[in-house]
Amino acid sequence: MQKTLITLLFILPWLASAQDTIPSFSLDQAIMYALEHNYSAQNAERDIVDAQKQKWETIASGLPQINGAISYQNQLKQPVSQIPAEFFGGEPGTYQEVVFGQAQSISATATLTQQIFDGSYIVGVQATKTFLDYSQNTKEKTELDVRKSVVEAYGNVLLAQESVKISEKNKATLEENLYETKRIYENGLGDEESVDQLQITLSTVDNQLKNARRMEKITLQMLNLMLGLPIETPTVLTENLDDLSQSQIDLGLIDTEFNIENNVDYKLAANLNEQRYFELKLAKSRALPTLNAFINYGGNSFSNNFNFLDSGQQWFGSSILGVDLNIPIFSSLKRSASTQRAKIALEKAKTRFTEAQEQIRLQLESAKSDYILAIEQYGTSKDNLELAERIEKKNQIKYSEGLATSFELRQAQTQLYTSQQEYLQSMVDVINKKIALENILNQ
């Protein structure tokens, strides 16, 4: 007994600590957590940093650049030249073999270059703002998609959990009915068909229960994936489906003033339009001249042995200052074709931009209609469920009193089970349709 108490004293703190590490979320908490830890959200944040680095990369390409170069040569076998021997006092018509220079040489040069004018650079710098805006808008769309996915996954988990509870309750009721019917049949007061009918219904509900339990596990894993957690994490949901669906009913959302410029798809379409505009400017800029300046300084040293690092080694310095001017003159209409293609791409982008605006307005009206339908369907399903419960209860009483057949009872039970699932699904639909509408409104 004493050993058991000591063991418990060690285990209980560990259990309490383990329990503290189990994550639990309300829907709002799950959304906030996912916006920080979801895999896609994390990469979207990295894309912003990448875009900022790319902006500086573009700007830096037009700023002063310094490059160094070191070259070392060792002539393992030096080339031989022939010079008329008379230069050295020899006989005319003969030649003297001569080796010029020393076997080893080294040169070091540092060059400073500065871009003075380049039309493509100017356009590139102007386009960096559009690129940053595009990255920001892509991040915003990712966050909206993550939010929508978390809401749907959260609702699916609650749906699966409620399905398990209802199926367990239905199975318990059927098992009790089947037990009583079997006893009646064994006592010779009932028929075998009643037992078979209840057995068929019980088998169906049992299969539904097994599937609901599997779905409960799968949907929780899907939610964990959206949250950026390991899929086997035993996450706890602190809200229930009924309260959550009630809180998502907001008819005032239908009358919310819509500013299409706040819609993220509108922003992305506008970004594409701006991108095509700068591509046209870039194509035109290729017909402009480019001007660059440079200055370098270097040194050369020669020796028959590798002693270039010695303090007494002699170096010969050199320096050059220059300007490069490149003037495009004739490209066989290549630049003209490129410019015309850029114009066509811009016109296509303008057309897609107009189409995107109309699609967004259509999506808004469709989302409003779907949300209203979901709310109406929720109310209808709730009423139908109450009716189905009353019908099933009456048939239970009639069946126990011998006033209803097993077939009639099975019909009432099947109708009840269908109404239960429709009611659960209607609650999830209210949640999902609201988030779809909010995403379009960018609420």
Coordinates of C-alpha atoms in Angstrom, one line a residue, residues 42-340:
Q42 CA 4.5 30.9 -42.2
N43 CA 5.7 30.7 -45.8
A44 CA 3.6 33.7 -46.7
E45 CA 5.4 35.7 -44.0
R46 CA 8.7 34.5 -45.5
D47 CA 7.6 35.6 -48.9
I48 CA 7.2 39.2 -47.5
V49 CA 10.8 39.1 -46.3
D50 CA 11.9 37.7 -49.6
A51 CA 10.1 40.5 -51.5
Q52 CA 11.9 43.1 -49.3
K53 CA 15.2 41.5 -50.0
Q54 CA 14.4 41.4 -53.7
K55 CA 13.5 45.1 -53.7
W56 CA 16.9 45.9 -52.2
E57 CA 18.6 43.6 -54.7
T58 CA 17.0 45.6 -57.6
I59 CA 18.0 49.0 -56.0
A60 CA 21.5 47.8 -55.2
S61 CA 22.2 46.8 -58.9
G62 CA 22.4 50.5 -59.8
L63 CA 24.6 51.5 -56.9
P64 CA 28.4 51.5 -56.9
Q65 CA 29.9 48.0 -57.3
I66 CA 33.5 47.1 -56.4
N67 CA 35.1 43.9 -57.7
G68 CA 38.5 42.5 -57.1
A69 CA 40.5 40.1 -59.3
I70 CA 43.8 38.3 -58.7
S71 CA 45.6 36.3 -61.4
Y72 CA 48.7 34.1 -61.0
Q73 CA 50.6 32.5 -63.8
N74 CA 53.5 30.0 -63.7
Q75 CA 55.0 29.3 -67.2
L76 CA 56.2 25.8 -66.6
K77 CA 58.0 26.0 -70.0
Q78 CA 58.5 29.5 -71.3
P79 CA 58.0 30.2 -75.0
V80 CA 61.2 30.8 -77.0
S81 CA 61.5 33.6 -79.6
Q82 CA 64.1 34.0 -82.4
I83 CA 65.8 37.3 -83.0
P84 CA 68.3 38.1 -85.7
A85 CA 71.8 37.4 -84.3
E86 CA 73.2 40.6 -85.8
F87 CA 71.3 42.5 -83.0
F88 CA 73.8 40.9 -80.6
G89 CA 76.9 41.2 -82.9
G90 CA 76.4 37.9 -84.6
E91 CA 76.6 36.9 -88.2
P92 CA 73.8 38.3 -90.5
G93 CA 71.2 35.8 -91.6
T94 CA 71.4 33.8 -88.3
Y95 CA 69.1 33.9 -85.3
Q96 CA 69.5 34.0 -81.6
E97 CA 67.0 32.1 -79.3
V98 CA 65.7 34.4 -76.6
V99 CA 63.3 33.9 -73.7
F100 CA 61.4 37.1 -72.7
G101 CA 60.2 37.8 -69.2
Q102 CA 60.3 35.8 -66.1
A103 CA 58.6 32.5 -65.5
Q104 CA 56.0 33.6 -62.8
S105 CA 53.8 36.6 -62.7
I106 CA 50.9 37.8 -60.6
S107 CA 48.4 40.7 -61.0
A108 CA 45.8 42.2 -58.7
T109 CA 43.1 44.6 -59.7
A110 CA 40.2 46.4 -58.0
T111 CA 37.5 47.9 -60.2
L112 CA 34.8 50.4 -59.2
T113 CA 31.8 50.6 -61.6
Q114 CA 28.8 53.0 -61.4
Q115 CA 25.7 52.9 -63.5
I116 CA 24.9 56.4 -64.7
F117 CA 21.8 55.8 -66.8
D118 CA 19.8 52.6 -67.6
G119 CA 16.1 52.8 -68.5
S120 CA 15.5 49.3 -67.4
Y121 CA 16.9 50.0 -64.0
I122 CA 14.6 53.0 -63.5
V123 CA 11.6 50.9 -64.4
G124 CA 12.8 48.1 -62.1
V125 CA 13.0 50.4 -59.1
Q126 CA 9.5 51.8 -59.9
A127 CA 8.1 48.2 -60.1
T128 CA 9.4 47.2 -56.7
K129 CA 6.5 48.8 -54.9
T130 CA 4.0 46.9 -57.0
F131 CA 5.9 43.7 -56.2
L132 CA 5.8 44.4 -52.5
D133 CA 2.1 45.2 -52.7
Y134 CA 1.6 41.9 -54.5
S135 CA 3.4 40.0 -51.8
Q136 CA 1.4 41.7 -49.1
N137 CA -1.9 40.9 -50.9
T138 CA -0.9 37.3 -51.4
K139 CA -0.2 37.1 -47.7
E140 CA -3.6 38.6 -47.0
K141 CA -5.3 36.1 -49.3
T142 CA -3.4 33.2 -47.6
E143 CA -4.5 34.4 -44.2
L144 CA -8.2 34.6 -45.4
D145 CA -7.8 31.0 -46.8
V146 CA -6.3 29.8 -43.6
R147 CA -9.1 31.4 -41.6
K148 CA -11.7 29.8 -43.8
S149 CA -10.0 26.4 -43.7
V150 CA -9.7 26.5 -39.9
V151 CA -13.4 27.4 -39.5
E152 CA -14.5 24.6 -41.8
A153 CA -12.1 22.1 -40.1
Y154 CA -13.3 23.2 -36.6
G155 CA -16.9 22.8 -37.6
N156 CA -16.3 19.3 -39.1
V157 CA -14.7 18.1 -35.9
L158 CA -17.8 19.3 -33.9
L159 CA -20.0 17.7 -36.5
A160 CA -18.2 14.4 -36.1
Q161 CA -18.3 14.6 -32.3
E162 CA -22.0 15.3 -32.3
S163 CA -22.6 12.4 -34.8
V164 CA -20.8 10.0 -32.5
K165 CA -23.0 11.1 -29.5
I166 CA -26.2 10.8 -31.5
S167 CA -25.3 7.5 -33.0
E168 CA -24.4 6.1 -29.6
K169 CA -27.7 7.3 -28.2
N170 CA -29.6 5.8 -31.2
K171 CA -27.7 2.5 -30.9
A172 CA -28.5 2.3 -27.1
T173 CA -32.2 2.8 -27.8
L174 CA -32.3 0.2 -30.6
E175 CA -30.5 -2.3 -28.5
E176 CA -33.1 -1.9 -25.8
N177 CA -35.9 -2.2 -28.3
L178 CA -34.3 -5.3 -29.9
Y179 CA -33.9 -6.9 -26.4
E180 CA -37.5 -6.4 -25.5
T181 CA -38.7 -7.5 -28.9
K182 CA -36.7 -10.7 -28.7
R183 CA -38.1 -11.5 -25.3
I184 CA -41.6 -11.0 -26.6
Y185 CA -40.9 -13.2 -29.6
E186 CA -39.4 -15.9 -27.4
N187 CA -42.5 -15.9 -25.3
G188 CA -44.6 -16.4 -28.4
L189 CA -46.3 -13.0 -28.3
G190 CA -44.5 -11.4 -31.3
D191 CA -43.3 -12.2 -34.8
E192 CA -39.8 -12.9 -36.2
E193 CA -40.1 -10.1 -38.7
S194 CA -40.2 -7.5 -35.9
V195 CA -36.9 -8.8 -34.6
D196 CA -35.4 -8.8 -38.1
Q197 CA -36.5 -5.3 -38.8
L198 CA -34.9 -4.0 -35.6
Q199 CA -31.8 -6.0 -36.3
I200 CA -31.4 -4.4 -39.8
T201 CA -31.8 -0.9 -38.3
L202 CA -29.3 -1.7 -35.5
S203 CA -26.7 -2.9 -38.0
T204 CA -27.1 0.3 -40.0
V205 CA -26.8 2.6 -37.0
D206 CA -23.8 0.5 -35.8
N207 CA -22.0 1.1 -39.1
Q208 CA -22.8 4.8 -38.9
L209 CA -21.4 4.9 -35.4
K210 CA -18.1 3.2 -36.5
N211 CA -17.8 5.6 -39.4
A212 CA -18.5 8.6 -37.2
R213 CA -15.8 7.6 -34.8
R214 CA -13.3 7.3 -37.7
M215 CA -14.4 10.7 -39.0
E216 CA -13.9 12.2 -35.6
K217 CA -10.3 11.1 -35.6
I218 CA -9.7 12.2 -39.3
T219 CA -11.4 15.6 -38.9
L220 CA -9.3 16.3 -35.8
Q221 CA -6.2 15.4 -37.7
M222 CA -7.2 17.8 -40.5
L223 CA -7.8 20.6 -37.9
N224 CA -4.3 20.0 -36.4
L225 CA -2.8 20.2 -39.9
M226 CA -4.5 23.6 -40.4
L227 CA -3.3 24.8 -37.0
G228 CA 0.3 23.7 -37.7
L229 CA 0.3 21.1 -35.0
P230 CA 1.4 17.4 -35.3
I231 CA -1.7 15.6 -36.6
E232 CA -1.8 13.2 -33.6
T233 CA -2.1 16.0 -31.1
P234 CA -5.1 15.4 -28.8
T235 CA -6.5 18.9 -29.4
V236 CA -9.6 19.9 -27.3
L237 CA -12.4 22.1 -28.8
T238 CA -14.0 24.3 -26.1
E239 CA -17.1 25.2 -28.1
N240 CA -20.1 23.0 -29.1
L241 CA -21.8 23.0 -32.4
D242 CA -25.2 24.3 -31.4
D243 CA -23.8 27.4 -29.6
L244 CA -21.3 28.1 -32.3
S245 CA -23.9 28.0 -35.1
Q246 CA -26.2 30.3 -33.1
S247 CA -23.4 32.8 -32.7
Q248 CA -22.8 32.8 -36.5
I249 CA -26.3 33.9 -37.4
D250 CA -26.0 37.6 -38.3
L251 CA -28.5 38.9 -40.8
G252 CA -26.9 42.3 -40.5
L253 CA -24.0 41.0 -42.4
I254 CA -26.1 40.8 -45.6
D255 CA -26.6 44.6 -45.5
T256 CA -22.9 45.4 -45.0
E257 CA -21.7 48.0 -47.4
F258 CA -19.4 46.5 -49.9
N259 CA -16.2 48.3 -51.0
I260 CA -14.8 46.2 -53.8
E261 CA -11.4 47.8 -53.4
N262 CA -11.1 46.0 -50.0
N263 CA -11.5 42.6 -51.7
V264 CA -8.2 40.7 -51.9
D265 CA -9.0 39.2 -55.3
Y266 CA -9.6 42.8 -56.6
K267 CA -6.2 43.8 -55.2
L268 CA -4.4 40.9 -56.8
A269 CA -6.1 41.7 -60.2
A270 CA -5.0 45.3 -59.8
N271 CA -1.5 44.2 -59.1
L272 CA -1.4 42.1 -62.3
N273 CA -2.6 45.2 -64.2
E274 CA 0.2 47.3 -62.7
Q275 CA 2.8 44.6 -63.4
R276 CA 1.8 44.4 -67.1
Y277 CA 2.1 48.3 -67.3
F278 CA 5.7 48.2 -66.0
E279 CA 6.5 45.3 -68.4
L280 CA 5.5 47.6 -71.2
K281 CA 7.6 50.4 -69.8
L282 CA 10.5 48.0 -69.6
A283 CA 10.1 46.9 -73.2
K284 CA 10.2 50.5 -74.3
S285 CA 13.2 51.3 -72.1
R286 CA 15.3 48.8 -74.1
A287 CA 15.5 51.3 -77.0
L288 CA 17.3 53.8 -74.7
P289 CA 21.1 54.1 -74.5
T290 CA 22.9 52.9 -71.3
L291 CA 25.8 54.8 -69.7
N292 CA 28.3 53.3 -67.2
A293 CA 31.5 54.6 -65.7
F294 CA 34.4 52.6 -64.2
I295 CA 37.8 53.2 -62.6
N296 CA 40.3 50.5 -61.6
Y297 CA 43.7 50.2 -60.0
G298 CA 45.9 47.3 -60.1
G299 CA 49.5 46.0 -59.8
N300 CA 51.7 43.4 -61.6
S301 CA 54.7 41.6 -60.3
F302 CA 57.2 39.2 -62.0
S303 CA 59.7 36.7 -60.7
N304 CA 61.4 33.4 -61.5
N305 CA 60.5 32.2 -58.0
F306 CA 57.3 32.5 -55.9
N307 CA 58.4 35.4 -53.7
F308 CA 55.5 37.8 -54.3
L309 CA 54.7 38.0 -50.6
D310 CA 58.2 39.2 -49.7
S311 CA 58.4 42.8 -48.5
G312 CA 61.1 43.6 -51.1
Q313 CA 59.2 42.3 -54.1
Q314 CA 58.7 45.0 -56.8
W315 CA 55.2 45.8 -58.0
F316 CA 54.2 47.9 -61.0
G317 CA 51.0 49.8 -60.6
S318 CA 48.4 50.8 -63.3
S319 CA 45.0 52.6 -63.3
I320 CA 42.3 53.1 -65.9
L321 CA 39.3 55.5 -65.9
G322 CA 36.6 54.9 -68.5
V323 CA 33.0 55.4 -69.6
D324 CA 30.9 52.9 -71.6
L325 CA 28.1 54.2 -73.7
N326 CA 25.9 51.6 -75.4
I327 CA 23.4 52.9 -78.0
P328 CA 20.8 50.5 -79.5
I329 CA 20.6 51.2 -83.2
F330 CA 18.9 48.4 -85.1
S331 CA 17.5 45.1 -83.8
S332 CA 15.6 43.9 -87.0
L333 CA 12.4 45.0 -85.3
K334 CA 13.0 42.7 -82.3
R335 CA 12.5 45.5 -79.8
S336 CA 9.4 46.6 -81.6
A337 CA 7.9 43.1 -81.5
S338 CA 8.7 42.9 -77.8
T339 CA 7.0 46.2 -77.1
Q340 CA 3.9 45.2 -79.1

